[in-house]
Tab-separated table of C-alpha atoms and ligand atoms in Angstrom:
chain	number	residue	atom	x	y	z
A	10	MET	CA	19.251	-10.378	19.481
A	11	ALA	CA	17.134	-11.193	16.542
A	12	ILE	CA	18.179	-9.405	13.259
A	13	GLN	CA	15.152	-8.260	11.491
A	14	LEU	CA	14.632	-7.321	7.915
A	15	PHE	CA	13.248	-3.830	8.811
A	16	MET	CA	13.054	-1.858	11.962
A	17	PRO	CA	12.233	1.864	11.347
A	18	THR	CA	13.860	4.608	13.333
A	19	PHE	CA	12.044	7.648	14.323
A	20	HIS	CA	13.345	10.963	15.585
A	21	THR	CA	10.969	10.612	18.509
A	22	GLU	CA	11.336	13.827	20.479
A	23	GLU	CA	11.173	15.984	17.308
A	24	CYS	CA	8.184	13.991	16.086
A	25	ILE	CA	6.423	14.537	19.372
A	26	SER	CA	7.049	18.215	19.242
A	27	GLU	CA	5.712	18.614	15.834
A	28	ILE	CA	2.615	16.550	16.705
A	29	LYS	CA	2.196	18.618	19.995
A	30	GLU	CA	1.869	21.780	17.897
A	31	CYS	CA	-1.137	20.108	16.081
A	32	LEU	CA	-2.709	19.087	19.301
A	33	ASP	CA	-2.205	22.402	20.980
A	34	LYS	CA	-3.536	24.218	17.938
A	35	GLY	CA	-6.517	21.743	17.690
A	36	TRP	CA	-5.722	20.919	14.048
A	37	THR	CA	-4.845	17.296	13.388
A	38	GLY	CA	-6.571	16.780	10.095
A	39	LEU	CA	-6.165	17.894	6.461
A	40	GLY	CA	-4.529	21.313	6.038
A	41	TYR	CA	-1.819	22.966	8.305
A	42	LYS	CA	0.944	20.467	8.528
A	43	THR	CA	-0.124	18.617	5.418
A	44	VAL	CA	0.286	21.856	3.353
A	45	LEU	CA	3.717	22.412	4.963
A	46	PHE	CA	4.891	18.921	4.246
A	47	GLU	CA	3.700	19.221	0.606
A	48	GLU	CA	5.909	22.394	0.329
A	49	LYS	CA	8.918	20.683	1.843
A	50	TRP	CA	8.380	17.589	-0.386
A	51	LYS	CA	8.362	19.710	-3.476
A	52	GLU	CA	11.573	21.314	-2.411
A	53	PHE	CA	13.183	18.023	-1.680
A	54	SER	CA	11.949	16.107	-4.689
A	55	SER	CA	11.963	19.003	-7.268
A	56	MET	CA	8.375	17.773	-8.237
A	57	PRO	CA	6.147	20.592	-9.384
A	58	TYR	CA	3.154	19.341	-7.469
A	59	ALA	CA	2.842	17.228	-4.426
A	60	HIS	CA	-0.385	16.032	-2.838
A	61	PHE	CA	-0.187	14.305	0.550
A	62	LEU	CA	-2.416	11.201	0.974
A	63	ASN	CA	-3.075	8.512	3.501
A	64	SER	CA	-1.015	5.962	1.543
A	65	ALA	CA	0.777	5.255	-1.772
A	66	THR	CA	-2.019	2.657	-2.560
A	67	VAL	CA	-4.558	5.411	-2.842
A	68	GLY	CA	-2.060	7.592	-4.686
A	69	LEU	CA	-1.742	4.848	-7.407
A	70	HIS	CA	-5.442	4.564	-7.607
A	71	LEU	CA	-5.955	8.234	-8.013
A	72	ALA	CA	-3.295	8.523	-10.724
A	73	ILE	CA	-4.914	5.802	-12.746
A	74	LYS	CA	-8.504	7.081	-12.175
A	75	ILE	CA	-7.604	10.708	-13.162
A	76	PHE	CA	-5.697	9.672	-16.309
A	77	LYS	CA	-8.512	7.265	-17.260
A	78	SER	CA	-11.295	9.878	-16.900
A	79	GLU	CA	-9.277	12.749	-18.385
A	80	ASN	CA	-7.986	10.914	-21.357
A	81	ASN	CA	-11.170	8.836	-22.178
A	82	TRP	CA	-9.601	5.447	-21.570
A	83	ASN	CA	-12.210	2.661	-21.632
A	84	GLU	CA	-12.735	-0.361	-19.462
A	85	GLU	CA	-10.464	-3.219	-20.539
A	86	ASP	CA	-7.775	-0.799	-21.880
A	87	GLU	CA	-4.404	-1.924	-20.765
A	88	VAL	CA	-1.775	-0.801	-18.468
A	89	ILE	CA	1.658	-2.635	-18.695
A	90	SER	CA	3.052	-3.311	-15.242
A	91	THR	CA	5.457	-5.590	-13.248
A	92	PRO	CA	4.685	-9.024	-11.682
A	93	ILE	CA	7.426	-8.258	-9.031
A	94	THR	CA	5.785	-5.845	-6.809
A	95	PHE	CA	3.540	-5.317	-3.863
A	96	VAL	CA	-0.029	-5.993	-4.988
A	97	SER	CA	-1.024	-2.345	-4.491
A	98	THR	CA	0.646	-1.349	-7.850
A	99	ASN	CA	-1.468	-3.827	-9.770
A	100	HIS	CA	-4.626	-3.582	-7.883
A	101	ALA	CA	-4.674	0.319	-8.677
A	102	ILE	CA	-5.114	-0.681	-12.325
A	103	GLY	CA	-7.945	-3.079	-11.587
A	104	TYR	CA	-9.793	-0.622	-9.403
A	105	GLU	CA	-10.609	1.371	-12.569
A	106	GLY	CA	-11.647	-1.709	-14.586
A	107	LEU	CA	-8.434	-1.619	-16.630
A	108	LYS	CA	-6.469	-4.698	-17.485
A	109	VAL	CA	-2.986	-5.410	-16.070
A	110	VAL	CA	-0.663	-6.648	-18.790
A	111	PHE	CA	2.448	-8.064	-17.116
A	112	ALA	CA	5.813	-7.438	-18.705
A	113	ASP	CA	8.780	-9.553	-17.576
A	114	VAL	CA	11.590	-8.237	-15.373
A	115	ASP	CA	15.216	-7.822	-16.208
A	116	GLU	CA	18.347	-8.291	-14.144
A	117	TYR	CA	17.315	-5.321	-11.986
A	118	LEU	CA	14.030	-6.901	-11.103
A	119	CYS	CA	12.326	-3.926	-12.884
A	120	ILE	CA	10.253	-4.326	-15.945
A	121	ASP	CA	12.243	-4.976	-19.098
A	122	PRO	CA	11.798	-2.522	-21.920
A	123	VAL	CA	12.373	-5.249	-24.440
A	124	ASP	CA	9.469	-7.258	-23.127
A	125	ILE	CA	7.397	-4.106	-22.748
A	126	LYS	CA	7.833	-3.459	-26.444
A	127	LYS	CA	6.410	-6.928	-27.249
A	128	LYS	CA	3.378	-6.408	-25.036
A	129	ILE	CA	2.223	-2.930	-26.360
A	130	THR	CA	-1.123	-3.250	-28.136
A	131	GLU	CA	-3.569	-0.621	-29.442
A	132	ARG	CA	-5.237	-0.828	-26.175
A	133	THR	CA	-2.185	0.043	-24.160
A	134	LYS	CA	-2.605	3.326	-22.420
A	135	ALA	CA	0.173	3.572	-19.811
A	136	ILE	CA	3.156	1.971	-18.213
A	137	LEU	CA	3.339	1.544	-14.471
A	138	TYR	CA	6.971	1.262	-13.450
A	139	VAL	CA	8.232	0.277	-10.100
A	140	GLY	CA	11.759	1.212	-8.981
A	141	LEU	CA	12.191	-1.910	-7.016
A	142	GLY	CA	14.130	-1.644	-3.821
A	143	GLY	CA	15.196	1.932	-4.913
A	144	ASN	CA	16.757	0.805	-8.237
A	145	THR	CA	16.054	2.778	-11.393
A	146	GLY	CA	16.468	-0.228	-13.696
A	147	ARG	CA	16.265	0.829	-17.271
A	148	TYR	CA	13.920	3.749	-16.577
A	149	LYS	CA	15.273	6.005	-19.267
A	150	GLU	CA	14.436	3.430	-21.884
A	151	ILE	CA	10.951	3.291	-20.521
A	152	VAL	CA	10.650	7.022	-20.683
A	153	GLU	CA	11.496	6.777	-24.468
A	154	ILE	CA	9.053	4.059	-25.064
A	155	CYS	CA	6.336	6.123	-23.485
A	156	LYS	CA	7.163	9.107	-25.684
A	157	GLU	CA	7.261	7.015	-28.772
A	158	HIS	CA	3.931	5.261	-28.173
A	159	LYS	CA	2.257	8.287	-26.454
A	160	LEU	CA	1.669	6.324	-23.266
A	161	LYS	CA	1.298	7.767	-19.790
A	162	LEU	CA	4.296	6.890	-17.377
A	163	ILE	CA	3.288	6.329	-13.869
A	164	LEU	CA	6.291	5.789	-11.484
A	165	ASP	CA	5.483	3.751	-8.331
A	166	ALA	CA	8.394	5.324	-6.408
A	167	SER	CA	7.317	3.648	-3.007
A	168	HIS	CA	10.855	2.387	-2.623
A	169	MET	CA	12.526	5.373	-4.250
A	170	VAL	CA	12.503	8.110	-1.712
A	171	GLY	CA	15.853	9.841	-2.334
A	172	THR	CA	16.952	7.711	-5.253
A	173	ARG	CA	18.878	9.721	-7.852
A	174	LEU	CA	19.624	9.008	-11.468
A	175	ASP	CA	22.558	10.862	-13.034
A	176	GLY	CA	22.510	13.074	-9.946
A	177	GLU	CA	18.804	13.989	-10.048
A	178	ILE	CA	15.824	12.769	-8.112
A	179	VAL	CA	14.000	10.437	-10.531
A	180	GLY	CA	10.595	11.035	-12.065
A	181	ARG	CA	10.251	14.535	-13.431
A	182	ASP	CA	9.915	12.915	-17.012
A	183	ALA	CA	7.030	10.613	-15.782
A	184	ASP	CA	3.341	11.853	-15.715
A	185	ALA	CA	2.856	10.924	-12.089
A	186	VAL	CA	5.136	9.710	-9.337
A	187	ILE	CA	3.780	8.081	-6.153
A	188	TYR	CA	5.741	7.671	-2.984
A	189	SER	CA	5.055	5.546	0.092
A	190	PHE	CA	5.579	6.702	3.722
A	191	GLN	CA	4.283	3.430	5.113
A	192	ALA	CA	5.712	2.250	8.446
A	193	VAL	CA	8.831	0.345	7.141
A	194	LYS	CA	9.727	2.596	4.155
A	195	ASN	CA	12.853	4.710	4.015
A	196	LEU	CA	10.806	7.684	5.174
A	197	PRO	CA	8.415	5.996	7.712
A	198	THR	CA	5.423	7.697	9.184
A	199	ALA	CA	2.775	5.245	10.177
A	200	ASP	CA	0.716	5.168	6.899
A	201	SER	CA	0.843	7.896	4.241
A	202	GLY	CA	2.002	8.815	0.814
A	203	MET	CA	2.577	11.494	-1.804
A	204	LEU	CA	1.130	11.834	-5.221
A	205	CYS	CA	3.074	14.045	-7.603
A	206	PHE	CA	1.592	15.087	-10.940
A	207	MET	CA	3.552	16.998	-13.462
A	208	GLU	CA	0.464	18.953	-14.492
A	209	GLU	CA	-1.571	21.432	-12.352
A	210	LYS	CA	-4.911	20.169	-13.845
A	211	TYR	CA	-4.323	16.665	-12.568
A	212	ASP	CA	-3.162	17.875	-9.149
A	213	ALA	CA	-6.278	20.023	-8.790
A	214	LEU	CA	-8.456	16.996	-9.574
A	215	ALA	CA	-6.650	14.732	-7.157
A	216	ARG	CA	-7.239	17.276	-4.348
A	217	GLN	CA	-11.011	16.993	-5.059
A	218	TYR	CA	-11.058	13.279	-5.442
A	219	SER	CA	-9.021	12.768	-2.304
A	220	TRP	CA	-11.602	14.561	-0.140
A	221	LEU	CA	-15.031	12.946	-1.326
A	222	GLY	CA	-15.107	15.087	-4.529
A	223	ILE	CA	-15.485	18.271	-2.504
A	224	ASN	CA	-14.240	21.422	-4.323
A	225	LYS	CA	-12.335	23.304	-1.625
A	226	ASP	CA	-12.209	26.489	-3.725
A	227	THR	CA	-16.023	26.871	-3.538
A	228	TYR	CA	-15.736	26.018	0.064
A	229	SER	CA	-13.405	28.861	0.835
A	230	ARG	CA	-15.349	31.249	-1.291
A	231	ALA	CA	-18.554	30.311	0.540
A	232	ASN	CA	-16.722	30.961	3.741
A	233	ASP	CA	-15.926	34.572	2.764
A	234	ASP	CA	-19.549	35.168	2.767
A	235	SER	CA	-21.114	34.613	6.262
A	236	THR	CA	-24.478	33.824	4.753
A	237	TYR	CA	-23.249	30.702	3.077
A	238	LYS	CA	-20.708	29.310	5.535
A	239	TRP	CA	-21.895	25.858	5.040
A	240	LYS	CA	-21.821	25.798	1.235
A	241	TYR	CA	-19.330	24.059	-0.995
A	242	ASP	CA	-19.702	22.110	-4.241
A	243	VAL	CA	-19.317	18.388	-4.700
A	244	ASN	CA	-18.277	17.589	-8.204
A	245	TYR	CA	-17.175	13.926	-8.156
A	246	LEU	CA	-17.807	10.677	-6.427
A	247	GLY	CA	-14.580	11.035	-4.501
A	248	TYR	CA	-12.810	9.254	-1.745
A	249	LYS	CA	-11.575	9.736	1.708
A	250	TYR	CA	-7.900	9.440	0.675
A	251	HIS	CA	-6.268	12.691	2.012
A	252	GLY	CA	-3.436	12.718	4.561
A	253	ASN	CA	-3.633	14.303	8.057
A	254	SER	CA	-1.498	16.679	9.995
A	255	ILE	CA	-0.337	14.018	12.560
A	256	MET	CA	1.247	11.986	9.728
A	257	ALA	CA	2.594	15.034	8.012
A	258	SER	CA	4.298	16.054	11.372
A	259	ILE	CA	6.197	12.867	11.449
A	260	GLY	CA	6.940	12.992	7.652
A	261	MET	CA	8.379	16.431	7.859
A	262	VAL	CA	10.773	15.430	10.782
A	263	GLN	CA	11.843	12.196	9.043
A	264	LEU	CA	12.487	14.095	5.729
A	265	LYS	CA	15.144	16.189	7.486
A	266	TYR	CA	17.214	13.062	7.960
A	267	ILE	CA	16.552	11.144	4.723
A	268	GLU	CA	19.835	11.939	3.120
A	269	GLN	CA	21.967	10.782	6.026
A	270	ASP	CA	19.607	7.860	6.515
A	271	ASN	CA	20.050	6.751	2.952
A	272	ALA	CA	23.773	7.278	3.072
A	273	TYR	CA	23.886	4.678	5.842
A	274	ARG	CA	21.720	2.406	3.974
A	275	ARG	CA	24.218	2.528	1.074
A	276	GLN	CA	26.980	1.929	3.450
A	277	ILE	CA	25.262	-1.286	4.637
A	278	ALA	CA	24.902	-2.299	0.970
A	279	ARG	CA	28.615	-1.797	0.520
A	280	TRP	CA	29.352	-4.017	3.479
A	281	TYR	CA	27.229	-6.676	2.003
A	282	ASP	CA	28.736	-6.215	-1.501
A	283	ASP	CA	32.268	-6.669	-0.024
A	284	GLY	CA	31.240	-9.640	2.004
A	285	PHE	CA	29.740	-11.542	-1.041
A	286	SER	CA	32.371	-10.448	-3.575
A	287	LYS	CA	34.175	-13.747	-3.523
A	288	TYR	CA	31.055	-15.789	-3.890
A	289	ALA	CA	29.624	-14.398	-7.019
A	290	HIS	CA	29.355	-17.978	-8.407
A	291	LYS	CA	26.747	-18.827	-5.655
A	292	ILE	CA	25.329	-15.591	-4.542
A	293	LYS	CA	23.984	-13.231	-7.242
A	294	VAL	CA	23.568	-9.720	-5.919
A	295	ILE	CA	20.802	-7.909	-7.866
A	296	PRO	CA	22.912	-5.017	-9.401
A	297	THR	CA	22.128	-1.396	-9.153
A	298	ALA	CA	21.753	0.318	-12.510
A	299	ASN	CA	24.487	2.449	-13.958
A	300	GLY	CA	24.024	6.099	-12.828
A	301	CYS	CA	21.587	5.076	-10.034
A	302	GLU	CA	22.327	6.216	-6.615
A	303	SER	CA	19.764	3.977	-4.922
A	304	SER	CA	17.805	4.801	-1.880
A	305	ARG	CA	18.577	1.265	-0.928
A	306	HIS	CA	15.264	0.361	0.438
A	307	LEU	CA	16.243	-3.334	-0.135
A	308	TYR	CA	19.400	-5.328	-0.634
A	309	ILE	CA	18.345	-8.324	-2.672
A	310	ILE	CA	20.370	-11.502	-3.495
A	311	SER	CA	19.412	-14.484	-5.650
A	312	VAL	CA	20.510	-17.924	-4.551
A	313	GLU	CA	19.701	-21.518	-5.722
A	314	ASN	CA	18.099	-22.956	-2.608
A	315	ARG	CA	16.387	-19.759	-1.312
A	316	ASP	CA	13.925	-21.462	1.005
A	317	GLY	CA	16.745	-23.534	2.413
A	318	LEU	CA	18.808	-20.365	3.100
A	319	LEU	CA	15.722	-18.616	4.598
A	320	LYS	CA	15.248	-21.408	7.065
A	321	HIS	CA	19.008	-21.479	7.928
A	322	LEU	CA	18.889	-17.702	8.608
A	323	ASN	CA	15.752	-18.016	10.701
A	324	ASP	CA	17.554	-20.882	12.712
A	325	ASN	CA	20.202	-18.163	13.320
A	326	ASP	CA	17.726	-15.539	14.521
A	327	ILE	CA	18.013	-13.720	11.266
A	328	TYR	CA	14.792	-12.740	9.498
A	329	PRO	CA	15.087	-11.646	5.967
A	330	GLY	CA	12.079	-11.253	3.490
A	331	VAL	CA	11.076	-11.854	0.020
A	332	HIS	CA	10.280	-9.168	-2.524
A	333	TYR	CA	8.071	-10.366	-4.145
A	334	ARG	CA	6.176	-13.378	-5.060
A	335	ASP	CA	5.416	-13.284	-8.871
A	336	ASN	CA	2.083	-11.669	-8.965
A	337	THR	CA	0.890	-13.834	-11.889
A	338	GLU	CA	0.925	-16.729	-9.373
A	339	TYR	CA	-1.951	-15.018	-7.376
A	340	PRO	CA	-5.320	-16.564	-8.367
A	341	MET	CA	-6.596	-13.164	-9.387
A	342	TYR	CA	-3.818	-12.483	-11.944
A	343	SER	CA	-3.481	-16.146	-12.967
A	344	TYR	CA	-4.753	-15.220	-16.531
A	345	ALA	CA	-1.140	-14.005	-17.101
A	346	LYS	CA	0.499	-17.161	-15.651
A	347	GLY	CA	3.518	-18.126	-17.718
A	348	SER	CA	3.772	-14.762	-19.362
A	349	CYS	CA	6.831	-13.641	-17.438
A	350	PRO	CA	9.329	-16.483	-17.037
A	351	ASN	CA	12.207	-14.398	-15.538
A	352	ALA	CA	9.820	-13.141	-12.888
A	353	HIS	CA	8.705	-16.653	-12.151
A	354	ARG	CA	12.234	-17.944	-11.849
A	355	LEU	CA	13.561	-14.934	-9.775
A	356	SER	CA	10.622	-14.969	-7.446
A	357	ASN	CA	11.674	-18.365	-6.305
A	358	SER	CA	15.376	-17.396	-5.727
A	359	VAL	CA	15.391	-13.856	-4.314
A	360	LEU	CA	15.862	-12.819	-0.712
A	361	SER	CA	15.975	-9.390	0.846
A	362	LEU	CA	18.585	-9.180	3.585
A	363	PRO	CA	18.204	-7.141	6.697
A	364	LEU	CA	18.528	-3.494	5.976
A	365	HIS	CA	17.652	-0.750	8.445
A	366	LEU	CA	19.392	2.001	10.305
A	367	ARG	CA	19.766	0.260	13.626
A	368	LEU	CA	21.977	-2.490	12.246
A	369	THR	CA	25.640	-2.330	13.125
A	370	ARG	CA	28.578	-3.441	11.029
A	371	SER	CA	29.000	-6.356	13.199
A	372	GLU	CA	25.335	-7.497	12.751
A	373	ILE	CA	25.737	-7.117	8.922
A	374	GLU	CA	28.982	-9.330	9.291
A	375	THR	CA	26.893	-11.886	11.242
A	376	VAL	CA	24.329	-12.054	8.349
A	377	ILE	CA	27.061	-12.269	5.797
A	378	LYS	CA	28.761	-15.122	7.725
A	379	ALA	CA	25.414	-16.978	8.086
A	380	VAL	CA	24.654	-16.677	4.288
A	381	ILE	CA	28.162	-17.876	3.287
A	382	GLN	CA	28.037	-20.715	5.751
A	383	TYR	CA	24.869	-22.017	4.053
A	384	ILE	CA	25.866	-21.673	0.536
A	385	SER	CA	29.302	-23.184	1.226
A	386	ARG	CA	28.032	-26.470	2.590
B	421	LIG	C1	6.122	-1.227	-4.533
B	421	LIG	C2	5.110	-0.793	-3.648
B	421	LIG	N1	4.062	-0.090	-4.188
B	421	LIG	C3	3.054	0.307	-3.415
B	421	LIG	C4	3.035	0.127	-2.069
B	421	LIG	C5	1.822	0.599	-1.219
B	421	LIG	O1	2.245	1.565	-0.298
B	421	LIG	P1	1.340	1.951	0.879
B	421	LIG	O2	1.414	0.904	1.871
B	421	LIG	O3	1.805	3.288	1.297
B	421	LIG	O4	-0.109	2.019	0.348
B	421	LIG	C6	4.024	-0.590	-1.533
B	421	LIG	C7	4.107	-0.757	-0.006
B	421	LIG	O5	4.490	-1.787	0.479
B	421	LIG	C8	5.174	-1.060	-2.326
B	421	LIG	O6	6.174	-1.774	-1.731
């Protein structure tokens, strides 16, 4: 059977039973399970606020939008970000007319604090940090840089559900943390995400922006008075970004199993580590940062002839992935081409090996064997 990069596992019966409650009650939209999921998420993540949305992409956009409007950032102000990410991260900056300034990546494939320092200008307003594959990289140094230069820190934690640094879920020292519960993430729904601000005022604004700018407080007050049942205020040009109770139902069930799921992901990573330990001269495993207990969304290696290895694995019915192409190679970000040599080099050599909960030890051994066979010839 083919060995795929990702293949999500759902606790189907439990998910169906949660969803059935929504259907029986006639409440599938915003509210009800979305509120319950937000509460469960806060308990799990220790974030003070959590707003359930229909994706991480929109969460990233709202974080940028709200910080921009509340802190008087101007068009063309700059946000430092990584070239090794899914485009959502960087598009979120562009949606608000801000400029993406790319900093190079380090050995963890996360942005390098040394290069960040070189790229800070008087127009820099924030750093958007991605914990690639669940890795924390040099996150603590980034926190310090943000403090020193009074920059907002936005953590794209799309891969980091359950990642701990020195024993604690990462992100309380950021200004906003965004998680993805997209179909193949560690906590898969179909599509949804969570936006966690550290300050109540930003969370309250996000709740208006994510529902067309409608102020729900005025809505519920109006509903107390039967004369004005239909009345609510619209304060902003908002969006249809909020999550719904069907996705929240799935999310709540999946959340119950996230620790055991991540433990198995880490076990898979250890099998890969053991399998490649004697081949360090040819297979460079992207290391996990000290103190990081990674969610292990990805297991990434770097090899010389990556495309050849990719083909060899495909010929053996094994389907790895590439995370990611250097974003400065995309036409729309080509103004930054050449600004991140490590990212450029690594983007041509990295490969993400199959990693999901349905994989058995013997399938991992099959992948290891096929990789070693290719690099040894
Ligand atoms: C690093 C990163 N950021 C953001 C996103 C966007 O997540 P979503 O699909 O939930 O919008 C993804 C999803 O693939 C991602 O990998």
